[in-house]
Coordinates of C-alpha atoms in Angstrom, one line a residue:
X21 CA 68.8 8.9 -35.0
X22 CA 67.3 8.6 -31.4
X23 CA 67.0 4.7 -30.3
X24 CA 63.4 3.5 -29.9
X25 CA 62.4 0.1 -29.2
X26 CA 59.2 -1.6 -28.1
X27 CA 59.7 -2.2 -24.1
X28 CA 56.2 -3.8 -23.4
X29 CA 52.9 -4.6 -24.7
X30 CA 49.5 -5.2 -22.5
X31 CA 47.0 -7.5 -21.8
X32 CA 43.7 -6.6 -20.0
X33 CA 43.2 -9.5 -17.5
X34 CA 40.3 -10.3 -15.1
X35 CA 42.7 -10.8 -12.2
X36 CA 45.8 -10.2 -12.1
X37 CA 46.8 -12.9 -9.4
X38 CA 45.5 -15.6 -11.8
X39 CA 46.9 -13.7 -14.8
X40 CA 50.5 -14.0 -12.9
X41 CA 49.9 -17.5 -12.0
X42 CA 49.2 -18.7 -15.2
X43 CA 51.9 -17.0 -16.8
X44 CA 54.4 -18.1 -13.7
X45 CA 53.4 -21.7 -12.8
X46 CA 52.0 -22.9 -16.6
X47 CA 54.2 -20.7 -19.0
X48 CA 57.4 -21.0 -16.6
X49 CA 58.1 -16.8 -17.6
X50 CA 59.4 -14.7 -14.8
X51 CA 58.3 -11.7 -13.0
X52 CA 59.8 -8.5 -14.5
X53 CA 58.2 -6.1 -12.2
X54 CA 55.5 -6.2 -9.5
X55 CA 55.0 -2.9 -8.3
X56 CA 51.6 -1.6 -6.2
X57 CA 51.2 1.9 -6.0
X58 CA 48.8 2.5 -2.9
X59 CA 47.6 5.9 -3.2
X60 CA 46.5 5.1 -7.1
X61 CA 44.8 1.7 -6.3
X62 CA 46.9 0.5 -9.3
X63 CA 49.3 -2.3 -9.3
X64 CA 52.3 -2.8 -12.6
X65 CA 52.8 -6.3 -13.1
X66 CA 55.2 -7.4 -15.7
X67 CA 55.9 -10.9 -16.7
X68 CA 58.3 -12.1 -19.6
X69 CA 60.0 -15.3 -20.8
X70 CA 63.0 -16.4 -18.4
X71 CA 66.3 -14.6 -19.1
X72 CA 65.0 -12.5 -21.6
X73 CA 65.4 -8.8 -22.0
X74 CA 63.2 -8.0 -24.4
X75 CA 60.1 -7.1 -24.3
X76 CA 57.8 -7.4 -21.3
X77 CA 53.9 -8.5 -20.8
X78 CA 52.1 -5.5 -18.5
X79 CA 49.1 -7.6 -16.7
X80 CA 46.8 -5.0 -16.3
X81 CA 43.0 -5.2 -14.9
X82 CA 40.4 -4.2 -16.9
X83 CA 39.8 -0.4 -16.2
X84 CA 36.6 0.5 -13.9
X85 CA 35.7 4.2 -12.4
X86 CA 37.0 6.5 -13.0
X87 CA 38.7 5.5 -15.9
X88 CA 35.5 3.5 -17.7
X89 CA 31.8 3.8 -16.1
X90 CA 30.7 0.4 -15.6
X91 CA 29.2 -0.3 -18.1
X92 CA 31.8 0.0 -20.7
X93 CA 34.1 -1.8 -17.8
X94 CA 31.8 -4.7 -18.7
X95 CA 32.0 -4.4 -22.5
X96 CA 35.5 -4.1 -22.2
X97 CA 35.6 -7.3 -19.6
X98 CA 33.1 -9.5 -22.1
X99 CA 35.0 -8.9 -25.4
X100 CA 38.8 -9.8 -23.7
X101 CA 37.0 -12.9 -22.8
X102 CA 35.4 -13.8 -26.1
X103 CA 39.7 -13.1 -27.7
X104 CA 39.2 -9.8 -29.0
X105 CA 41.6 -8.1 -26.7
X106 CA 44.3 -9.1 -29.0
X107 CA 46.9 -11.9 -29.8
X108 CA 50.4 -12.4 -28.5
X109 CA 52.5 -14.1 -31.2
X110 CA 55.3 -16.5 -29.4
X111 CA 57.7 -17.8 -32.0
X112 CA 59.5 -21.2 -30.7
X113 CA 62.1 -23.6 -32.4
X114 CA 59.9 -26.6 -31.4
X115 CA 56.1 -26.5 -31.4
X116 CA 55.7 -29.8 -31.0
X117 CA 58.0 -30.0 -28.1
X118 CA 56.4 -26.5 -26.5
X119 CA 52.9 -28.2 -26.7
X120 CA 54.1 -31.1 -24.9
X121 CA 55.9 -29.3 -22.6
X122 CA 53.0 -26.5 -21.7
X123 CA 50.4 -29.5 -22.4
X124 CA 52.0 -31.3 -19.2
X125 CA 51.8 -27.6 -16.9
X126 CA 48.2 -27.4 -17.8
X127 CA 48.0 -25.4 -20.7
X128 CA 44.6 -26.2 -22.6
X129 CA 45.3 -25.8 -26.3
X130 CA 42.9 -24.7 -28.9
X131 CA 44.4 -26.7 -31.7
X132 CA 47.3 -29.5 -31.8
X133 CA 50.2 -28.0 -33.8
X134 CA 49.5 -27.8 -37.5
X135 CA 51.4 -27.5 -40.3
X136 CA 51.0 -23.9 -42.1
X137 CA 52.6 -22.4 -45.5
X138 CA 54.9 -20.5 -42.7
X139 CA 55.5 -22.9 -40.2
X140 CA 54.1 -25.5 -37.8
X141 CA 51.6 -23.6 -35.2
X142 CA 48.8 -23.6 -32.6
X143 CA 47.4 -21.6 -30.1
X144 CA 46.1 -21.5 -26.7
X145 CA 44.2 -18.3 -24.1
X146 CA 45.0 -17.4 -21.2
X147 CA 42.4 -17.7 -17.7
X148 CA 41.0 -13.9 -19.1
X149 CA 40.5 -15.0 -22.7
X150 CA 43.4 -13.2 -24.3
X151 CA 44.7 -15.0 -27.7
X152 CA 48.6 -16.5 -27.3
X153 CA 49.6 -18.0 -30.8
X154 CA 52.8 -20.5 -30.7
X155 CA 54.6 -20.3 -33.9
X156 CA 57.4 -22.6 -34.9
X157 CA 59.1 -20.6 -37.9
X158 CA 60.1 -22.0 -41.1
X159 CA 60.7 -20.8 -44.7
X160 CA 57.3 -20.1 -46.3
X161 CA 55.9 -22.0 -48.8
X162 CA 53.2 -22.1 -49.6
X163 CA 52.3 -25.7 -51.1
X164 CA 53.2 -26.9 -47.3
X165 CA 50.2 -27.5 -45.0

């Protein structure tokens, strides 16, 4: 059977120079690709956890003409920044430590990390609104939490 494996997911983003900063300089993730294509007005920006070569994050804007009219452009634009856009899971050996650690970059939290049936976990958005849950695995059970 034919190998198939998930190479990125996407985030709509407001900007995507405060999309990549954020993700950069307050995640500490790398640059996978950063690519402008001129004659399509349309830049493929790719950023992923350092060293990794799994899956990437595409940063890309929120469509306008001619792709969406403006006014679903807006609709689109208003519900990524009230978290409907989706949610990244991040899985982590040491929440506690990650919070610190991102807490110190700048990272505003949502939620200190809590104790859940499958793990200890919190979350955070980035500058566009997108969801980013921080998951520190453990064996479920569910009298914990």
């Amino acid at each position: 059977m034919t190998t198939i494996k998930i190479a990125n997911a996407q985030f709509w983003v407001h900007d995507q120079d405060e999309a990549l900063a954020f993700y950069t300089d307050k995640l500490g993730w790398e640059v996978r690709a950063d690519v402008t294509m001129e004659a399509w007005s349309f830049r493929w920006l790719c950023v992923g956890p350092p060293g990794g070569d799994g899956p990437a994050l595409v940063l890309m804007p929120v469509p306008r003409q001619p792709m969406l009219d403006e006014v679903a452009s807006a609709q689109l634009s208003d519900l990524v920044a009230k978290g409907a856009g989706g949610t990244l899971f991040l899985e982590t050996d040491d929440c506690k430590a990650a919070y610190d650690e991102l807490s110190a970059r700048g990272v505003e939290f949502n939620d200190p990390p809590t104790v859940q049936p499958y793990g200890i976990d919190t979350s955070f958005r980035d500058p566009s609104g997108n969801n980013i849950r921080l998951t520190q695995v453990m064996e479920f059970d569910p009298d914990r939490g």
